[in-house]
PDB file of C-alpha atoms in Angstrom:
ATOM      1  CA  MET A   1      59.189  59.457 -34.787  1.00 50.00           C
ATOM      2  CA  LYS A   2      61.527  61.579 -36.904  1.00 46.00           C
ATOM      3  CA  ARG A   3      64.524  59.662 -35.598  1.00 49.00           C
ATOM      4  CA  ILE A   4      62.971  56.327 -36.545  1.00 48.00           C
ATOM      5  CA  LEU A   5      62.188  57.570 -40.046  1.00 41.00           C
ATOM      6  CA  PHE A   6      65.690  58.980 -40.383  1.00 42.00           C
ATOM      7  CA  ALA A   7      67.241  55.694 -39.229  1.00 44.00           C
ATOM      8  CA  CYS A   8      65.096  53.749 -41.710  1.00 44.00           C
ATOM      9  CA  PHE A   9      66.108  56.121 -44.477  1.00 48.00           C
ATOM     10  CA  LEU A  10      69.816  55.713 -43.677  1.00 45.00           C
ATOM     11  CA  LEU A  11      69.504  51.944 -43.515  1.00 48.00           C
ATOM     12  CA  THR A  12      67.698  51.801 -46.848  1.00 48.00           C
ATOM     13  CA  ALA A  13      70.203  54.155 -48.475  1.00 46.00           C
ATOM     14  CA  SER A  14      73.207  52.180 -47.260  1.00 46.00           C
ATOM     15  CA  LEU A  15      71.718  48.898 -48.456  1.00 45.00           C
ATOM     16  CA  THR A  16      70.921  50.407 -51.844  1.00 43.00           C
ATOM     17  CA  VAL A  17      74.425  51.837 -52.261  1.00 45.00           C
ATOM     18  CA  THR A  18      76.002  48.517 -51.283  1.00 45.00           C
ATOM     19  CA  SER A  19      73.809  46.636 -53.741  1.00 45.00           C
ATOM     20  CA  VAL A  20      74.552  49.064 -56.561  1.00 45.00           C
ATOM     21  CA  GLN A  21      78.302  48.981 -55.900  1.00 46.00           C
ATOM     22  CA  HIS A  22      78.316  45.198 -55.837  1.00 47.00           C
ATOM     23  CA  ALA A  23      76.273  44.937 -59.012  1.00 46.00           C
ATOM     24  CA  SER A  24      78.457  47.368 -60.967  1.00 46.00           C
ATOM     25  CA  ALA A  25      81.617  45.635 -59.794  1.00 46.00           C
ATOM     26  CA  GLN A  26      80.284  42.303 -61.000  1.00 57.00           C
ATOM     27  CA  SER A  27      80.720  43.541 -64.571  1.00 84.00           C
ATOM     28  CA  VAL A  28      84.497  43.119 -64.255  1.00 96.00           C
ATOM     29  CA  THR A  29      85.365  39.680 -65.534  1.00 97.00           C
ATOM     30  CA  ALA A  30      88.747  38.076 -65.976  1.00 97.00           C
ATOM     31  CA  ALA A  31      88.215  38.183 -69.745  1.00 97.00           C
ATOM     32  CA  SER A  32      87.265  41.886 -69.835  1.00 97.00           C
ATOM     33  CA  PHE A  33      90.179  42.720 -67.552  1.00 98.00           C
ATOM     34  CA  MET A  34      92.709  40.867 -69.705  1.00 98.00           C
ATOM     35  CA  ALA A  35      91.286  42.490 -72.834  1.00 98.00           C
ATOM     36  CA  LYS A  36      92.140  45.886 -71.312  1.00 98.00           C
ATOM     37  CA  VAL A  37      95.595  44.635 -70.294  1.00 98.00           C
ATOM     38  CA  ASP A  38      96.207  43.554 -73.893  1.00 98.00           C
ATOM     39  CA  GLU A  39      94.929  46.902 -75.148  1.00 98.00           C
ATOM     40  CA  MET A  40      97.252  48.832 -72.832  1.00 98.00           C
ATOM     41  CA  ASP A  41     100.182  46.628 -73.802  1.00 98.00           C
ATOM     42  CA  ALA A  42      99.474  47.230 -77.501  1.00 98.00           C
ATOM     43  CA  TYR A  43      99.428  50.996 -76.944  1.00 98.00           C
ATOM     44  CA  ILE A  44     102.760  50.822 -75.118  1.00 98.00           C
ATOM     45  CA  GLY A  45     104.213  48.693 -77.921  1.00 97.00           C
ATOM     46  CA  ALA A  46     103.042  51.245 -80.484  1.00 98.00           C
ATOM     47  CA  GLY A  47     104.580  54.078 -78.451  1.00 97.00           C
ATOM     48  CA  ASN A  48     101.186  55.654 -77.745  1.00 98.00           C
ATOM     49  CA  ILE A  49     101.791  56.401 -74.081  1.00 97.00           C
ATOM     50  CA  PRO A  50      98.844  58.824 -73.658  1.00 98.00           C
ATOM     51  CA  MET A  51      96.398  56.102 -74.734  1.00 98.00           C
ATOM     52  CA  ALA A  52      98.270  53.551 -72.612  1.00 98.00           C
ATOM     53  CA  LYS A  53      97.843  55.840 -69.593  1.00 98.00           C
ATOM     54  CA  ALA A  54      94.142  56.264 -70.347  1.00 98.00           C
ATOM     55  CA  THR A  55      93.755  52.496 -70.590  1.00 98.00           C
ATOM     56  CA  PHE A  56      95.685  52.096 -67.335  1.00 98.00           C
ATOM     57  CA  ASP A  57      93.182  54.462 -65.700  1.00 98.00           C
ATOM     58  CA  THR A  58      90.393  52.139 -66.874  1.00 98.00           C
ATOM     59  CA  LEU A  59      92.289  49.143 -65.490  1.00 98.00           C
ATOM     60  CA  ASN A  60      92.710  50.993 -62.202  1.00 98.00           C
ATOM     61  CA  SER A  61      88.950  51.540 -61.995  1.00 98.00           C
ATOM     62  CA  MET A  62      88.380  47.881 -62.763  1.00 98.00           C
ATOM     63  CA  MET A  63      90.782  46.798 -60.019  1.00 98.00           C
ATOM     64  CA  ILE A  64      89.042  49.046 -57.504  1.00 98.00           C
ATOM     65  CA  LYS A  65      85.698  47.489 -58.479  1.00 97.00           C
ATOM     66  CA  VAL A  66      87.153  44.009 -57.999  1.00 98.00           C
ATOM     67  CA  LEU A  67      88.462  45.010 -54.577  1.00 98.00           C
ATOM     68  CA  GLY A  68      84.958  46.251 -53.762  1.00 97.00           C
ATOM     69  CA  VAL A  69      83.454  42.891 -54.705  1.00 96.00           C
ATOM     70  CA  THR A  70      85.934  41.078 -52.487  1.00 97.00           C
ATOM     71  CA  LYS A  71      85.243  43.473 -49.618  1.00 97.00           C
ATOM     72  CA  ALA A  72      81.510  42.885 -50.020  1.00 97.00           C
ATOM     73  CA  SER A  73      82.171  39.138 -50.046  1.00 97.00           C
ATOM     74  CA  ILE A  74      84.017  39.443 -46.739  1.00 97.00           C
ATOM     75  CA  TYR A  75      81.090  41.294 -45.167  1.00 97.00           C
ATOM     76  CA  GLY A  76      78.595  38.881 -46.656  1.00 97.00           C
ATOM     77  CA  ALA A  77      80.470  35.713 -45.709  1.00 97.00           C
ATOM     78  CA  THR A  78      78.250  33.295 -43.837  1.00 96.00           C
ATOM     79  CA  THR A  79      80.992  31.133 -42.338  1.00 97.00           C
ATOM     80  CA  PRO A  80      84.357  31.877 -40.753  1.00 97.00           C
ATOM     81  CA  ALA A  81      86.014  29.729 -43.422  1.00 97.00           C
ATOM     82  CA  ASP A  82      84.479  31.789 -46.233  1.00 97.00           C
ATOM     83  CA  LYS A  83      85.488  34.995 -44.505  1.00 97.00           C
ATOM     84  CA  ALA A  84      89.059  33.730 -44.123  1.00 97.00           C
ATOM     85  CA  THR A  85      89.159  32.790 -47.806  1.00 97.00           C
ATOM     86  CA  TYR A  86      87.980  36.237 -48.897  1.00 98.00           C
ATOM     87  CA  ASN A  87      90.391  37.912 -46.478  1.00 98.00           C
ATOM     88  CA  ALA A  88      93.257  35.978 -48.062  1.00 98.00           C
ATOM     89  CA  ILE A  89      92.076  36.980 -51.537  1.00 98.00           C
ATOM     90  CA  ILE A  90      91.825  40.673 -50.678  1.00 98.00           C
ATOM     91  CA  THR A  91      95.220  40.644 -48.989  1.00 98.00           C
ATOM     92  CA  ASN A  92      96.703  39.219 -52.185  1.00 98.00           C
ATOM     93  CA  GLN A  93      94.768  41.673 -54.369  1.00 98.00           C
ATOM     94  CA  ILE A  94      95.929  44.671 -52.329  1.00 98.00           C
ATOM     95  CA  SER A  95      99.535  43.517 -52.446  1.00 98.00           C
ATOM     96  CA  ILE A  96      99.431  43.151 -56.233  1.00 98.00           C
ATOM     97  CA  TYR A  97      97.564  46.452 -56.626  1.00 98.00           C
ATOM     98  CA  GLN A  98     100.195  48.303 -54.583  1.00 98.00           C
ATOM     99  CA  ALA A  99     102.994  46.831 -56.698  1.00 98.00           C
ATOM    100  CA  ILE A 100     101.229  47.892 -59.898  1.00 98.00           C
ATOM    101  CA  TRP A 101     100.620  51.374 -58.521  1.00 97.00           C
ATOM    102  CA  LYS A 102     104.353  51.845 -57.865  1.00 97.00           C
ATOM    103  CA  LEU A 103     105.230  50.695 -61.389  1.00 97.00           C
ATOM    104  CA  LYS A 104     102.734  52.920 -63.214  1.00 96.00           C
ATOM    105  CA  VAL A 105     105.051  55.934 -63.132  1.00 96.00           C
ATOM    106  CA  ASP A 106     106.776  54.685 -66.300  1.00 97.00           C
ATOM    107  CA  LEU A 107     104.551  52.363 -68.292  1.00 97.00           C
ATOM    108  CA  ALA A 108     107.067  51.898 -71.104  1.00 97.00           C
ATOM    109  CA  LEU A 109     110.026  51.076 -68.873  1.00 97.00           C
ATOM    110  CA  ASN A 110     107.992  48.806 -66.580  1.00 98.00           C
ATOM    111  CA  ARG A 111     105.894  47.275 -69.363  1.00 98.00           C
ATOM    112  CA  THR A 112     106.800  43.628 -68.764  1.00 98.00           C
ATOM    113  CA  VAL A 113     106.565  43.733 -64.977  1.00 98.00           C
ATOM    114  CA  ILE A 114     103.271  45.623 -65.051  1.00 98.00           C
ATOM    115  CA  ARG A 115     101.815  43.059 -67.450  1.00 98.00           C
ATOM    116  CA  VAL A 116     102.906  40.200 -65.172  1.00 98.00           C
ATOM    117  CA  LYS A 117     101.394  41.909 -62.132  1.00 98.00           C
ATOM    118  CA  LEU A 118      98.152  42.645 -63.996  1.00 98.00           C
ATOM    119  CA  GLN A 119      97.978  38.986 -64.991  1.00 98.00           C
ATOM    120  CA  GLU A 120      98.464  38.039 -61.332  1.00 98.00           C
ATOM    121  CA  PHE A 121      95.608  40.366 -60.383  1.00 98.00           C
ATOM    122  CA  ASP A 122      93.474  38.825 -63.125  1.00 98.00           C
ATOM    123  CA  LEU A 123      93.880  35.428 -61.468  1.00 97.00           C
ATOM    124  CA  THR A 124      92.269  36.793 -58.286  1.00 97.00           C
ATOM    125  CA  ILE A 125      89.048  37.864 -60.060  1.00 97.00           C
ATOM    126  CA  TYR A 126      86.189  35.548 -59.210  1.00 93.00           C
TER     127      TYR A 126
END
């Protein structure tokens, strides 16, 4: 009896966590993402690298949320075609994310390339 209750508890907890993660990730829109990109770019242009880094950290969190939404979409896909589409999207997102991550070491020097890559990531937000 205890095992059944424990299994039900774990199942309920995992479903709740998945739902909460998906709901919070939904708040990342292409418009909100690009607003942060513009904000970071303005800080870099003004020479305020500490604020640019803080804004980059926010962008990083947003990208991770977007990746979470895509991952949830893969798991929730009802057809093989949908699953393949989401797999292609996440592969592209991860590739762009990795490129951005490598460039973040010097935001000022890599300003233009980072902006281009962030814009590419923005295009994958659905």
